[in-house]
């Protein structure tokens, strides 16, 4: 096991989504199957992008993010992030 990084995989069913929420940690997402809409919000500005298989994106610490499956097929997405926020 890694002492610094965490990796997980999740499936988002058609019509499924996460909440628009921020985190103190940088997060990296990699779409493995399907089409995923990622919504980001930073400093009051919102952006939306659609990702397909093997597309990836990065969310900075404090940046809000939401994952949305607007397709009619399941989405498989991998998340990589630090085990703990950086110490000050």
PDB file of C-alpha atoms in Angstrom:
ATOM      1  CA  UNK A   1       0.000   0.000   0.000  1.00  0.00           C
ATOM      2  CA  UNK A   2       1.014   3.559  -0.685  1.00  0.00           C
ATOM      3  CA  UNK A   3       1.791   5.879   2.188  1.00  0.00           C
ATOM      4  CA  UNK A   4       1.065   9.012   0.160  1.00  0.00           C
ATOM      5  CA  UNK A   5      -1.574   8.283  -2.504  1.00  0.00           C
ATOM      6  CA  UNK A   6      -5.039   6.750  -2.586  1.00  0.00           C
ATOM      7  CA  UNK A   7      -6.693   5.277  -5.683  1.00  0.00           C
ATOM      8  CA  UNK A   8     -10.310   4.228  -6.044  1.00  0.00           C
ATOM      9  CA  UNK A   9     -12.792   3.378  -8.749  1.00  0.00           C
ATOM     10  CA  UNK A  10     -16.498   4.105  -8.879  1.00  0.00           C
ATOM     11  CA  UNK A  11     -19.392   3.457 -11.206  1.00  0.00           C
ATOM     12  CA  UNK A  12     -21.942   6.182 -11.867  1.00  0.00           C
ATOM     13  CA  UNK A  13     -25.204   4.869 -13.291  1.00  0.00           C
ATOM     14  CA  UNK A  14     -27.224   6.728 -15.954  1.00  0.00           C
ATOM     15  CA  UNK A  15     -28.742   9.856 -14.424  1.00  0.00           C
ATOM     16  CA  UNK A  16     -26.445   9.570 -11.401  1.00  0.00           C
ATOM     17  CA  UNK A  17     -24.256  12.342 -10.038  1.00  0.00           C
ATOM     18  CA  UNK A  18     -22.230  13.556  -7.095  1.00  0.00           C
ATOM     19  CA  UNK A  19     -22.864  16.820  -5.260  1.00  0.00           C
ATOM     20  CA  UNK A  20     -21.049  20.024  -6.211  1.00  0.00           C
ATOM     21  CA  UNK A  21     -18.544  20.091  -3.370  1.00  0.00           C
ATOM     22  CA  UNK A  22     -14.976  21.191  -2.667  1.00  0.00           C
ATOM     23  CA  UNK A  23     -12.063  19.436  -0.991  1.00  0.00           C
ATOM     24  CA  UNK A  24      -8.817  20.491   0.650  1.00  0.00           C
ATOM     25  CA  UNK A  25      -6.965  18.007  -1.562  1.00  0.00           C
ATOM     26  CA  UNK A  26      -6.043  17.917  -5.232  1.00  0.00           C
ATOM     27  CA  UNK A  27      -8.003  15.219  -7.087  1.00  0.00           C
ATOM     28  CA  UNK A  28      -7.309  13.501 -10.400  1.00  0.00           C
ATOM     29  CA  UNK A  29     -10.035  11.642 -12.299  1.00  0.00           C
ATOM     30  CA  UNK A  30      -9.607   9.184 -15.211  1.00  0.00           C
ATOM     31  CA  UNK A  31     -12.638   7.960 -17.170  1.00  0.00           C
ATOM     32  CA  UNK A  32     -12.265   4.259 -17.995  1.00  0.00           C
ATOM     33  CA  UNK A  33     -15.662   3.606 -19.628  1.00  0.00           C
ATOM     34  CA  UNK A  34     -18.552   5.763 -20.786  1.00  0.00           C
ATOM     35  CA  UNK A  35     -19.040   9.522 -21.007  1.00  0.00           C
ATOM     36  CA  UNK A  36     -18.800  11.724 -17.930  1.00  0.00           C
ATOM     37  CA  UNK A  37     -19.713  15.387 -17.517  1.00  0.00           C
ATOM     38  CA  UNK A  38     -17.493  17.169 -14.998  1.00  0.00           C
ATOM     39  CA  UNK A  39     -18.647  20.465 -13.505  1.00  0.00           C
ATOM     40  CA  UNK A  40     -16.128  22.678 -11.722  1.00  0.00           C
ATOM     41  CA  UNK A  41     -16.489  25.904  -9.797  1.00  0.00           C
ATOM     42  CA  UNK A  42     -13.637  28.143  -8.669  1.00  0.00           C
ATOM     43  CA  UNK A  43     -13.854  31.781  -7.553  1.00  0.00           C
ATOM     44  CA  UNK A  44     -17.544  31.867  -8.515  1.00  0.00           C
ATOM     45  CA  UNK A  45     -16.927  30.752 -12.106  1.00  0.00           C
ATOM     46  CA  UNK A  46     -18.457  27.481 -13.254  1.00  0.00           C
ATOM     47  CA  UNK A  47     -17.184  25.321 -16.123  1.00  0.00           C
ATOM     48  CA  UNK A  48     -18.484  22.093 -17.632  1.00  0.00           C
ATOM     49  CA  UNK A  49     -16.669  19.540 -19.804  1.00  0.00           C
ATOM     50  CA  UNK A  50     -17.544  16.111 -21.168  1.00  0.00           C
ATOM     51  CA  UNK A  51     -14.904  13.384 -20.837  1.00  0.00           C
ATOM     52  CA  UNK A  52     -14.726  10.058 -22.656  1.00  0.00           C
ATOM     53  CA  UNK A  53     -12.654   6.903 -22.186  1.00  0.00           C
ATOM     54  CA  UNK A  54      -9.056   7.654 -21.117  1.00  0.00           C
ATOM     55  CA  UNK A  55      -9.746  11.375 -20.708  1.00  0.00           C
ATOM     56  CA  UNK A  56      -8.630  12.807 -17.383  1.00  0.00           C
ATOM     57  CA  UNK A  57      -9.033  15.985 -15.394  1.00  0.00           C
ATOM     58  CA  UNK A  58      -7.554  17.647 -12.301  1.00  0.00           C
ATOM     59  CA  UNK A  59      -9.326  19.577  -9.560  1.00  0.00           C
ATOM     60  CA  UNK A  60      -7.241  21.938  -7.448  1.00  0.00           C
ATOM     61  CA  UNK A  61      -7.569  22.115  -3.668  1.00  0.00           C
ATOM     62  CA  UNK A  62     -10.653  24.197  -2.871  1.00  0.00           C
ATOM     63  CA  UNK A  63     -12.113  23.834  -6.363  1.00  0.00           C
ATOM     64  CA  UNK A  64     -15.667  22.515  -6.279  1.00  0.00           C
ATOM     65  CA  UNK A  65     -16.421  19.550  -8.507  1.00  0.00           C
ATOM     66  CA  UNK A  66     -19.393  17.483  -9.576  1.00  0.00           C
ATOM     67  CA  UNK A  67     -19.483  14.294 -11.658  1.00  0.00           C
ATOM     68  CA  UNK A  68     -22.618  13.741 -13.758  1.00  0.00           C
ATOM     69  CA  UNK A  69     -23.648  10.834 -15.985  1.00  0.00           C
ATOM     70  CA  UNK A  70     -26.055  12.272 -18.580  1.00  0.00           C
ATOM     71  CA  UNK A  71     -25.769   9.228 -20.839  1.00  0.00           C
ATOM     72  CA  UNK A  72     -27.827   6.043 -20.924  1.00  0.00           C
ATOM     73  CA  UNK A  73     -24.828   3.813 -20.068  1.00  0.00           C
ATOM     74  CA  UNK A  74     -22.825   3.384 -16.838  1.00  0.00           C
ATOM     75  CA  UNK A  75     -19.609   5.383 -16.376  1.00  0.00           C
ATOM     76  CA  UNK A  76     -16.528   3.864 -14.733  1.00  0.00           C
ATOM     77  CA  UNK A  77     -14.148   6.479 -13.302  1.00  0.00           C
ATOM     78  CA  UNK A  78     -10.916   6.263 -11.291  1.00  0.00           C
ATOM     79  CA  UNK A  79      -9.933   8.778  -8.615  1.00  0.00           C
ATOM     80  CA  UNK A  80      -6.365   9.413  -7.429  1.00  0.00           C
ATOM     81  CA  UNK A  81      -5.649  11.695  -4.465  1.00  0.00           C
ATOM     82  CA  UNK A  82      -3.310  12.127  -1.532  1.00  0.00           C
ATOM     83  CA  UNK A  83      -3.955  10.134   1.654  1.00  0.00           C
ATOM     84  CA  UNK A  84      -3.990  13.357   3.685  1.00  0.00           C
ATOM     85  CA  UNK A  85      -3.902  17.090   2.952  1.00  0.00           C
ATOM     86  CA  UNK A  86      -0.430  18.632   2.807  1.00  0.00           C
ATOM     87  CA  UNK A  87       0.791  19.836   6.168  1.00  0.00           C
ATOM     88  CA  UNK A  88       1.340  23.547   6.615  1.00  0.00           C
TER      89      UNK A  88
END
